[in-house]
PDB file of C-alpha atoms and ligand atoms in Angstrom:
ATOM      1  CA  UNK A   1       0.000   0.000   0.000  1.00 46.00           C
ATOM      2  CA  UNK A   2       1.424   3.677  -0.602  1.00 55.00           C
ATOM      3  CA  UNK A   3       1.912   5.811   2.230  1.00 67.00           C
ATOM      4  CA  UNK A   4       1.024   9.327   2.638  1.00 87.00           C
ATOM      5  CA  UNK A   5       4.308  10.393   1.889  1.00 93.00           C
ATOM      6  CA  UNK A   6       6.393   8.139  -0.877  1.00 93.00           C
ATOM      7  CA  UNK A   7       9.363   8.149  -2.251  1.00 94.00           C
ATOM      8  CA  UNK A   8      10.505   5.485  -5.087  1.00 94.00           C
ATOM      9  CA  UNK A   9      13.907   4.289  -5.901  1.00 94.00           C
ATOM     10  CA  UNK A  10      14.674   7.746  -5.457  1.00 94.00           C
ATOM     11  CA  UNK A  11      18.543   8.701  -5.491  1.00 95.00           C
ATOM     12  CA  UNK A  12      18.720  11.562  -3.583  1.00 96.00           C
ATOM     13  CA  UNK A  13      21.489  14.370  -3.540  1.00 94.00           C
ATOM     14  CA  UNK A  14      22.819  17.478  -4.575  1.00 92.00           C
ATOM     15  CA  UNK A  15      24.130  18.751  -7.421  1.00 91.00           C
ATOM     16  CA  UNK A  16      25.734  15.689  -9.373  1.00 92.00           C
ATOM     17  CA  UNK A  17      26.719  14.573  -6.068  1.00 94.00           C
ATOM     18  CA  UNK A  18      24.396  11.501  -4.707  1.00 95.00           C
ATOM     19  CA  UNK A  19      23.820  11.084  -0.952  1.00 96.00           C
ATOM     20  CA  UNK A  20      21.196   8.441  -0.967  1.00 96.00           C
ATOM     21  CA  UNK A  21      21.297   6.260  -3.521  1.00 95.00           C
ATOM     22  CA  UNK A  22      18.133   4.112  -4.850  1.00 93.00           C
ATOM     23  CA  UNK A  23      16.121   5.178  -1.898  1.00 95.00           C
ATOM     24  CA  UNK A  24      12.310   3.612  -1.375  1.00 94.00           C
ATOM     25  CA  UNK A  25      10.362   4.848   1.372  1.00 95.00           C
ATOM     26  CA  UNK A  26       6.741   5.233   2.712  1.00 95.00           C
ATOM     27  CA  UNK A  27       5.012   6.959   5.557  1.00 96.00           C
ATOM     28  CA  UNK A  28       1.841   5.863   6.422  1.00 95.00           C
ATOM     29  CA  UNK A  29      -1.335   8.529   7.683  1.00 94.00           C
ATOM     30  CA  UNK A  30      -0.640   8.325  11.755  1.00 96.00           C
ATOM     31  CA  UNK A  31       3.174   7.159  11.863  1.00 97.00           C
ATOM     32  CA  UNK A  32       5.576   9.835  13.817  1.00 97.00           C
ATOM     33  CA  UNK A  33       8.958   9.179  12.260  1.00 98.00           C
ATOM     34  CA  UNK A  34      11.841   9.636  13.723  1.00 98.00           C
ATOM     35  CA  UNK A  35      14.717  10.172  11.849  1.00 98.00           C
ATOM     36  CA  UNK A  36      18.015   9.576  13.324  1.00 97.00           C
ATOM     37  CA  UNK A  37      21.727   9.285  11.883  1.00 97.00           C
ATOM     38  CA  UNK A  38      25.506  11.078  12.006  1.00 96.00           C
ATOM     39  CA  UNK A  39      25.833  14.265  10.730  1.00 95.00           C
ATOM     40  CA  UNK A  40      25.941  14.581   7.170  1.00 95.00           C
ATOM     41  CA  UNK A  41      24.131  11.342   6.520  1.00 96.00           C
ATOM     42  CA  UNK A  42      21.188  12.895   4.452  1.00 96.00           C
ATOM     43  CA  UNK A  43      18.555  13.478   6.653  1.00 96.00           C
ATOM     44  CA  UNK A  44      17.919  16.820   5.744  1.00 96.00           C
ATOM     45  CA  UNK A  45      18.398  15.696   2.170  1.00 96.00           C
ATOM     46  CA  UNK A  46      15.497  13.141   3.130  1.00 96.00           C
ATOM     47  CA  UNK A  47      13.559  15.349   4.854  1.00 96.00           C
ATOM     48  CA  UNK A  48      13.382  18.216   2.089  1.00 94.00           C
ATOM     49  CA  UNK A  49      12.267  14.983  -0.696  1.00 94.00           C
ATOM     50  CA  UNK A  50       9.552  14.348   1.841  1.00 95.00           C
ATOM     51  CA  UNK A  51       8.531  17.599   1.976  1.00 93.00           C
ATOM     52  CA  UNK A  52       8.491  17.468  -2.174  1.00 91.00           C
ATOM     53  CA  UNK A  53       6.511  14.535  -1.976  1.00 91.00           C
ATOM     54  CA  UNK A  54       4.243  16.397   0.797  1.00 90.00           C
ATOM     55  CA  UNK A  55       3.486  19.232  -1.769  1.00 84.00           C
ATOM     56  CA  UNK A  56       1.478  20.853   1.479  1.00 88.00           C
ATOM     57  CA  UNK A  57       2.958  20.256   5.151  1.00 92.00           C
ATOM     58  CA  UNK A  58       3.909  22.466   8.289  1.00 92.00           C
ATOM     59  CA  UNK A  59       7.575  22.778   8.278  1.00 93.00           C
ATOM     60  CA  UNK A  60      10.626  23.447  10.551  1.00 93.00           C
ATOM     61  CA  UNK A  61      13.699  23.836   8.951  1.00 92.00           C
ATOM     62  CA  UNK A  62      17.268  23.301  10.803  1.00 91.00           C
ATOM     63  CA  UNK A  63      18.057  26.612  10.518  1.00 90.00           C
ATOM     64  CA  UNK A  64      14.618  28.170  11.519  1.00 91.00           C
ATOM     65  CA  UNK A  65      13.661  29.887   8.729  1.00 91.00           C
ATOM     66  CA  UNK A  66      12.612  33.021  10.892  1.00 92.00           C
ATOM     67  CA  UNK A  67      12.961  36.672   9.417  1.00 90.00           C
ATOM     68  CA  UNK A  68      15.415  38.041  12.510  1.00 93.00           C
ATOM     69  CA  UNK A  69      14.605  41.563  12.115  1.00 93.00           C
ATOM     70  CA  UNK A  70      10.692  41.231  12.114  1.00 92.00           C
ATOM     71  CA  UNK A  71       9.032  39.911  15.818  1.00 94.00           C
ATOM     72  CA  UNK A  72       8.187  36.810  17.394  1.00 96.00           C
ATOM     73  CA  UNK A  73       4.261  37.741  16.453  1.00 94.00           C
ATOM     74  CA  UNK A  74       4.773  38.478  12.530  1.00 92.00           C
ATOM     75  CA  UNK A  75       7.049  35.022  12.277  1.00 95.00           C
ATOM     76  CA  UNK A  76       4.407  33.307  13.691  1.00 95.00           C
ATOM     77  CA  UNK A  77       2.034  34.230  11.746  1.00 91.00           C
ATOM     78  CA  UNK A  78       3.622  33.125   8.732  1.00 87.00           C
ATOM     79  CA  UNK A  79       2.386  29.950   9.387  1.00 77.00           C
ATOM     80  CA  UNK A  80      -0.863  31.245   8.103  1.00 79.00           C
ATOM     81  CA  UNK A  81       0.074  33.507   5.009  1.00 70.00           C
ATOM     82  CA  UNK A  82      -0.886  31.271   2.424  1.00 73.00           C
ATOM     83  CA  UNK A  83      -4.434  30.874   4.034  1.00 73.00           C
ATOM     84  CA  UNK A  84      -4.998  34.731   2.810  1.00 71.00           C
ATOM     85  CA  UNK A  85      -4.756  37.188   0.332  1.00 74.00           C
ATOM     86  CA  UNK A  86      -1.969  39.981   0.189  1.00 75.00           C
ATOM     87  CA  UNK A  87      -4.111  42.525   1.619  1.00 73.00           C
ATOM     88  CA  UNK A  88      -5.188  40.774   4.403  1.00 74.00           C
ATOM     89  CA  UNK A  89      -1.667  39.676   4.910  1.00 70.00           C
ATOM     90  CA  UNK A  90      -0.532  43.148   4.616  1.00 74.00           C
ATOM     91  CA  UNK A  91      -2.869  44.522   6.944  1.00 69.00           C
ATOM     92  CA  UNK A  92      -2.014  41.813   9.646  1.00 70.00           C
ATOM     93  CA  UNK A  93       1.834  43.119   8.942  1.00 73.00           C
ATOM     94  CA  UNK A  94       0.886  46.467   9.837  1.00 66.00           C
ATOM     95  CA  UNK A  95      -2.232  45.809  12.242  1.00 73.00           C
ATOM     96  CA  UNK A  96      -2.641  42.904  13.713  1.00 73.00           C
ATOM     97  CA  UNK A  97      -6.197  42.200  14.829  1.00 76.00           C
ATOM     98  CA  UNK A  98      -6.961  40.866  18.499  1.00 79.00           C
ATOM     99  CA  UNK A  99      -7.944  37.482  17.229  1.00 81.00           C
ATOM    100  CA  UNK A 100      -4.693  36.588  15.462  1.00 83.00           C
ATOM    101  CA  UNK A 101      -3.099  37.869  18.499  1.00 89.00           C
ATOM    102  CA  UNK A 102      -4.942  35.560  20.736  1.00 92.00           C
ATOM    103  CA  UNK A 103      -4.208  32.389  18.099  1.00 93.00           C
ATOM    104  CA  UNK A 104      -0.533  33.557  18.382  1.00 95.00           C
ATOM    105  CA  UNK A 105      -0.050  34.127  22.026  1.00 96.00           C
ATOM    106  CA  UNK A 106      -1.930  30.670  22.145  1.00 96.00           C
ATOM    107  CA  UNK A 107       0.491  28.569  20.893  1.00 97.00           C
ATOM    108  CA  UNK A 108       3.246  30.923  21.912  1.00 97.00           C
ATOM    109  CA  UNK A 109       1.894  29.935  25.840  1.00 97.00           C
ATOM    110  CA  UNK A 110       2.100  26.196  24.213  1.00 97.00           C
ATOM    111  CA  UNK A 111       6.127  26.678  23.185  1.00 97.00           C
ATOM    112  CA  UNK A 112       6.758  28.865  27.016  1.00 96.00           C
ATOM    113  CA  UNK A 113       7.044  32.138  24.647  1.00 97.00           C
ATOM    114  CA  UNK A 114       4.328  33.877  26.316  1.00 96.00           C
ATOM    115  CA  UNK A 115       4.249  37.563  26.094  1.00 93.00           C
ATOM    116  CA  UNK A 116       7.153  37.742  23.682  1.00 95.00           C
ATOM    117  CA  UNK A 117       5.271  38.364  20.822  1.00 93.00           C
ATOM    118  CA  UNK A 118       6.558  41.808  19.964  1.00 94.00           C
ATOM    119  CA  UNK A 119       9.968  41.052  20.670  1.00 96.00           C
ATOM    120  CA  UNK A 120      12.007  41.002  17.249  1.00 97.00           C
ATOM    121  CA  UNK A 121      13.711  37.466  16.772  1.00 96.00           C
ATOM    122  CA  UNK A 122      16.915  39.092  16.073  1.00 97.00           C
ATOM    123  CA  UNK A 123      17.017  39.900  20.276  1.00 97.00           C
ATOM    124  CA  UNK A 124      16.098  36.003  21.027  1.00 97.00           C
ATOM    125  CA  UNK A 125      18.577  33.371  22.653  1.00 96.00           C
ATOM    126  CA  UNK A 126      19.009  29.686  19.886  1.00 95.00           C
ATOM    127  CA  UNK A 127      16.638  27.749  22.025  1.00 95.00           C
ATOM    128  CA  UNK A 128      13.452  30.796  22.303  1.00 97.00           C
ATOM    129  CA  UNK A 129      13.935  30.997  18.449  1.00 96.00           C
ATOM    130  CA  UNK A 130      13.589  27.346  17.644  1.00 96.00           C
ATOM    131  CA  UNK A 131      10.685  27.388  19.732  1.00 97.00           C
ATOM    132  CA  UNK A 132       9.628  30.478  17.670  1.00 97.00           C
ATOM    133  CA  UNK A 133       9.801  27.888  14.500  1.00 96.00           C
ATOM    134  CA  UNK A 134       7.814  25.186  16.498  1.00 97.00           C
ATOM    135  CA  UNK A 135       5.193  27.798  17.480  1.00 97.00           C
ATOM    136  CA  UNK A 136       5.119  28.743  13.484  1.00 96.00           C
ATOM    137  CA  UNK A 137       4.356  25.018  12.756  1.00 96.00           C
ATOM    138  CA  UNK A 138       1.663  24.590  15.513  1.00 97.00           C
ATOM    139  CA  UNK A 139      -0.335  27.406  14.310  1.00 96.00           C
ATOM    140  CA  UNK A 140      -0.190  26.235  10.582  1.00 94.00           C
ATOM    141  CA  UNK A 141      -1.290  22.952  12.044  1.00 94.00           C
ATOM    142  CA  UNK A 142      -2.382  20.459   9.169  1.00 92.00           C
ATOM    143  CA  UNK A 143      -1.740  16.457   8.482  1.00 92.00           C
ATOM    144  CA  UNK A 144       1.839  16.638   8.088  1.00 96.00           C
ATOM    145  CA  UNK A 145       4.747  18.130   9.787  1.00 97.00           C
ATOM    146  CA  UNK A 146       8.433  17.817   8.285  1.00 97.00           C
ATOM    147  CA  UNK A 147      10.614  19.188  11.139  1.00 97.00           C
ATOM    148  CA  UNK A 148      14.566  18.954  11.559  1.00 97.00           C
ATOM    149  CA  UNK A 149      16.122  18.514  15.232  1.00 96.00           C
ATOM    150  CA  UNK A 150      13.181  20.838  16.555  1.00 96.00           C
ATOM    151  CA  UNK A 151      14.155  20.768  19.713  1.00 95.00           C
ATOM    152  CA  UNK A 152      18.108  20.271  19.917  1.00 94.00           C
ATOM    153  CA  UNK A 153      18.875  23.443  21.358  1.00 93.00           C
ATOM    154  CA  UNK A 154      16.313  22.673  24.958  1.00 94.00           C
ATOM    155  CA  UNK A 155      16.638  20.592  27.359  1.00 92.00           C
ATOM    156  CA  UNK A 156      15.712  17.099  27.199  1.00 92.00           C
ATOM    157  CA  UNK A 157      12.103  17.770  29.234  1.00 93.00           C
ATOM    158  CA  UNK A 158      11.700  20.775  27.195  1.00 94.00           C
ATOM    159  CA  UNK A 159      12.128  18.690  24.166  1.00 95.00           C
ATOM    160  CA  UNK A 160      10.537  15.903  25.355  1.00 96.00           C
ATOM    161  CA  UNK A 161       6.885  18.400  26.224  1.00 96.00           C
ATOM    162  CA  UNK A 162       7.209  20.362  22.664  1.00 96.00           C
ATOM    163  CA  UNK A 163       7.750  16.515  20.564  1.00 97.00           C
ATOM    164  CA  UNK A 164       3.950  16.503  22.688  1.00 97.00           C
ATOM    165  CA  UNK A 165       2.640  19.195  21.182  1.00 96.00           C
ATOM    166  CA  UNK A 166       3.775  17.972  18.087  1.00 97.00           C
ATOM    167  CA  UNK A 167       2.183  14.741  18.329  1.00 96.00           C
ATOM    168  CA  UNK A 168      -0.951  16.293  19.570  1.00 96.00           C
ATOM    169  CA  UNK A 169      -1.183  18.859  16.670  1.00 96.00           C
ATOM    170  CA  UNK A 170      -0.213  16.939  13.509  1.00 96.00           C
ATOM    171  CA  UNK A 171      -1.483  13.118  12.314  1.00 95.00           C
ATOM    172  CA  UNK A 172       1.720  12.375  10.700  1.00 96.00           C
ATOM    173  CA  UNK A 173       4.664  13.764  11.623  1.00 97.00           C
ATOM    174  CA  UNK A 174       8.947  12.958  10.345  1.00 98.00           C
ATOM    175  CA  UNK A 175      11.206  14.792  12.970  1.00 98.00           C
ATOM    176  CA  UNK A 176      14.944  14.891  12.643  1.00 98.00           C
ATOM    177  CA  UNK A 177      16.535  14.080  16.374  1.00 97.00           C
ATOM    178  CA  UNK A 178      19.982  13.211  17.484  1.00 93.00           C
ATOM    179  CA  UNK A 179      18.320  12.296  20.904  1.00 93.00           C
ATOM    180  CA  UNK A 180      17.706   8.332  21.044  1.00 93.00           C
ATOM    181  CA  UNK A 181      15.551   8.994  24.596  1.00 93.00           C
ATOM    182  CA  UNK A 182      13.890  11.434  22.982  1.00 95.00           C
ATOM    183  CA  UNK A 183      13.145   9.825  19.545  1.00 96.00           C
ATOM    184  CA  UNK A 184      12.035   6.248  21.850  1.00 95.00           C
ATOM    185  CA  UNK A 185       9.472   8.875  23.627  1.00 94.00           C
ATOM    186  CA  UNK A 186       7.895  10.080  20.446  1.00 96.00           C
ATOM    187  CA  UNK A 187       7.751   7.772  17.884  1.00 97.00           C
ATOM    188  CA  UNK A 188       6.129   5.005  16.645  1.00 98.00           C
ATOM    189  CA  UNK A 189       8.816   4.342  13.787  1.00 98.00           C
ATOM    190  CA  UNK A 190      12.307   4.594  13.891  1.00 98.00           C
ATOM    191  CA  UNK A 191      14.282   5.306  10.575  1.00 97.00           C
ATOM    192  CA  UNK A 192      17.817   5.224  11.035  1.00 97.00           C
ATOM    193  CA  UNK A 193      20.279   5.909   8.123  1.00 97.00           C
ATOM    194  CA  UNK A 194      24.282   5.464   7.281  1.00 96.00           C
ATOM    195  CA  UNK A 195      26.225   5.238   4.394  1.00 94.00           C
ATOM    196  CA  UNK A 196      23.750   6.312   2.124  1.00 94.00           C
ATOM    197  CA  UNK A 197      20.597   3.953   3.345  1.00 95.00           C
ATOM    198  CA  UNK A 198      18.232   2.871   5.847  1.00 96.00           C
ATOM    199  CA  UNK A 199      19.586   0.455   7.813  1.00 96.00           C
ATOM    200  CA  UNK A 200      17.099   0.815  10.621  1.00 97.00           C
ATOM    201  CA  UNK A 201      13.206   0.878  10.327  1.00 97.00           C
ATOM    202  CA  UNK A 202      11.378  -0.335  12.852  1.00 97.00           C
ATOM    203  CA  UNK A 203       9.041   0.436  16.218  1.00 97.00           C
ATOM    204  CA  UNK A 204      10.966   1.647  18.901  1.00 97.00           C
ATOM    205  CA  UNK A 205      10.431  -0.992  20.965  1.00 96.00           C
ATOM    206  CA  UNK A 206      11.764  -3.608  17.791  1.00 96.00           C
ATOM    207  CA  UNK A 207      15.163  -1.571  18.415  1.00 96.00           C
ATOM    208  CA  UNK A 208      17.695  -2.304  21.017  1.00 95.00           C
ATOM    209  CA  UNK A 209      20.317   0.759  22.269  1.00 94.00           C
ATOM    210  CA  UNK A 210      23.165  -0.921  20.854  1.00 94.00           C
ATOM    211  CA  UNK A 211      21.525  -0.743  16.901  1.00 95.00           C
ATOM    212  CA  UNK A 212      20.839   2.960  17.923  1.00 95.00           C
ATOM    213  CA  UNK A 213      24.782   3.737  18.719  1.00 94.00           C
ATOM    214  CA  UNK A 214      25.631   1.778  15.204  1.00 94.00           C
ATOM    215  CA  UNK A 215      23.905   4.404  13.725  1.00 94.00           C
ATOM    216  CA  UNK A 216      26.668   6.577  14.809  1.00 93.00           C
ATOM    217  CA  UNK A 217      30.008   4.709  14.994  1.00 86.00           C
TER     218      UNK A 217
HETATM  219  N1  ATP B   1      22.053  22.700  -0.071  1.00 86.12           N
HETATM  220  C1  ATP B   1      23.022  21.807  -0.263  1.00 86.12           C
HETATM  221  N2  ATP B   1      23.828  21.883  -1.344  1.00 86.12           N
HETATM  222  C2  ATP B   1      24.807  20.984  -1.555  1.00 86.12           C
HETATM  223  N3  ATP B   1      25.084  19.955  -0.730  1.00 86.12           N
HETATM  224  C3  ATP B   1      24.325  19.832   0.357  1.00 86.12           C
HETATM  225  C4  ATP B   1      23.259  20.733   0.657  1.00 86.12           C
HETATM  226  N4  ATP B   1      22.678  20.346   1.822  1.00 86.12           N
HETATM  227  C5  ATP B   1      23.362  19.261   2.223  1.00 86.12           C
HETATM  228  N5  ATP B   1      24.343  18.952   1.358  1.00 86.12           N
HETATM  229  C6  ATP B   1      25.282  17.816   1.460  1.00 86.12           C
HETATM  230  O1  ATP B   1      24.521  16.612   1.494  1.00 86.12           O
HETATM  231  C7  ATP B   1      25.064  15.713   2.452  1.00 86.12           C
HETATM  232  C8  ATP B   1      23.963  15.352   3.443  1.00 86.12           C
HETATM  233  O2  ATP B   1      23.637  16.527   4.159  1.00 86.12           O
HETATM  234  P1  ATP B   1      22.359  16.606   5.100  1.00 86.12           P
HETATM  235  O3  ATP B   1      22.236  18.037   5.503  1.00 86.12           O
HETATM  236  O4  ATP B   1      21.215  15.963   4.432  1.00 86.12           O
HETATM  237  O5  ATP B   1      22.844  15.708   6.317  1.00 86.12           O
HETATM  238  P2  ATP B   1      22.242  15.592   7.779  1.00 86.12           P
HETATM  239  O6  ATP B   1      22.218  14.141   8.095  1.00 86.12           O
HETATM  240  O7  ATP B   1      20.954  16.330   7.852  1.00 86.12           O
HETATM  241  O8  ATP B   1      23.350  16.335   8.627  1.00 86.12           O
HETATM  242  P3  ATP B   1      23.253  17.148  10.035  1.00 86.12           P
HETATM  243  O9  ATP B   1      22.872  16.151  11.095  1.00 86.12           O
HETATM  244  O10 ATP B   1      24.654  17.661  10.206  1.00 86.12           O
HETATM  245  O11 ATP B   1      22.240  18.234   9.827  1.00 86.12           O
HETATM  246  C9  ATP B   1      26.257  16.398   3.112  1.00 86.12           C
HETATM  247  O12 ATP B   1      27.435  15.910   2.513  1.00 86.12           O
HETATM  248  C10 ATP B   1      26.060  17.857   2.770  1.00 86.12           C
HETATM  249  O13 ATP B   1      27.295  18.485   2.582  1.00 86.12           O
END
C-alpha cells in the first residue's frame, strides 16, 4: 500500500553529487517518524524529498527559517500567510487584529514564549527561536509536519513536552533528532540511516540501544 508520503527508488542528492542512492520509502497517515543518523548522513536531504513529496505540510527547517529583524508575532504568523490574500496579509503586517493575536499568544503559551510576541527574533537566545519555529508550525497545524532537530537546542524535558505538542497537533509527523531517549518517547517508527541507506526501520520498541549507537560509529 502507498503511504502518505512516498518516495521510489529515489537517489537523492545534490548537485551531481548523490547522498542516498536508490532510496524507497513510505510513511503511512498516523506514523511519527523519527529520523536519526551522524551528521551529514542525508537526513535533511530526506527530509526536504519528503517535503516534495508532501506538496502541502507544516515545516521546521534546521536553521529556523525566521525573518530576525521582524518579531516573534509576525514570524508566527507566517504559518498562516498562504491561508490569505496579500491585503489581508498586509494589513495583519501592519495591524494585527486581536484574534490573530490571541491564536498567536496561544500557541506561543504552548512553546513557554508567552508575552514575547513583539519582541524582534533578532534579540532572542538559539533555544526561544527554535521554539519560535515550532510555534510557526503549531499554528499552521495540518496532516503533516516535516521538522529537523526541533528541539536540539532545549533541554531534554523541554524537548521531550514540545515533541507533545507535536504529536498532539499533527497526524503524521517525520522529525529529525539526534536524541535516542527522545526519539524512543515520540515515535512510533524509527528510521535510522548510514552510508547512504536505511539500515534501521522499525518500532521503537523492535530496536535495542546498541543498533541505535551503530547508527553513529
Ligand atoms: N544545499 C546543499 N547543497 C549541496 N550539498 C548539500 C546541501 N545540503 C546538504 N548537502 C550535502 O549533502 C550531504 C547530506 O547533508 P544533510 O544536511 O542531508 O545531512 P544531515 O544528516 O541532515 O546532517 P546534520 O545532522 O549535520 O544536519 C552532506 O554531505 C552535505 O554536505
Amino acid at each position: 500500500m502507498e503511504g502518505l508520503l512516498h518516495l521510489r527508488d529515489r537517489s537523492l542528492g545534490w548537485g551531481d553529487r548523490t547522498v542516498l542512492p536508490d532510496l524507497s520509502l513510505s510513511v503511512r497517515q498516523g506514523e511519527r517518524v523519527a529520523l536519526l543518523g551522524r551528521s551529514g548522513v542525508g537526513k535533511s536531504t530526506l527530509l526536504a524529498a519528503l517535503a516534495d513529496a508532501a506538496g502541502t505540510a507544516a515545516l521546521v527547517p534546521q536553521d529556523h527559517g525566521l525573518v530576525g529583524p521582524l518579531s516573534v508575532f509576525h514570524n508566527v504568523w507566517m504559518g498562516r500567510l498562504d491561508e490569505f490574500g496579500a491585503l489581508r496579509n498586509l494589513a495583519t503586517l501592519v495591524w494585527p487584529r486581536a484574534a490573530q493575536r490571541a491564536q498567536v499568544e496561544e500557541v506561543l503559551d504552548r512553546v513557554g514564549l508567552s508575552g514575547l510576541g513583539r519582541r524582534p527574533v533578532v534579540e532572542l537566545s538559539g533555544g526561544q527561536r527554535q521554539r519560535v519555529a515550532l510555534a510557526r508550525a503549531l499554528l499552521r497545524g495540518g496532516a503533516v509536519v516535516l521538522a529537523d532537530e526541533p528541539v536540539s537546542a532545549l533541554d531534554t524535558a523541554q524537548g521531550a513536552d514540545l515533541l507533545g505538542a507535536v504529536a498532539d497537533r499533527f497526524d503524521t509527523a517525520v522529525v529529525v533528532l539526534h536524541d535516542a531517549a527522545l526519539a524512543r518517547a515520540f515515535a512510533t517508527r524509527i528510521i535510522g540511516l548510514r552510508d547512504g541507506a536505511v539500515v534501521l526501520d522499525a518500532a521503537p520498541t523492535q530496536i535495542s540501544d546498541a543498533d541505535l549507537a551503530d547508527l553513529y560509529r
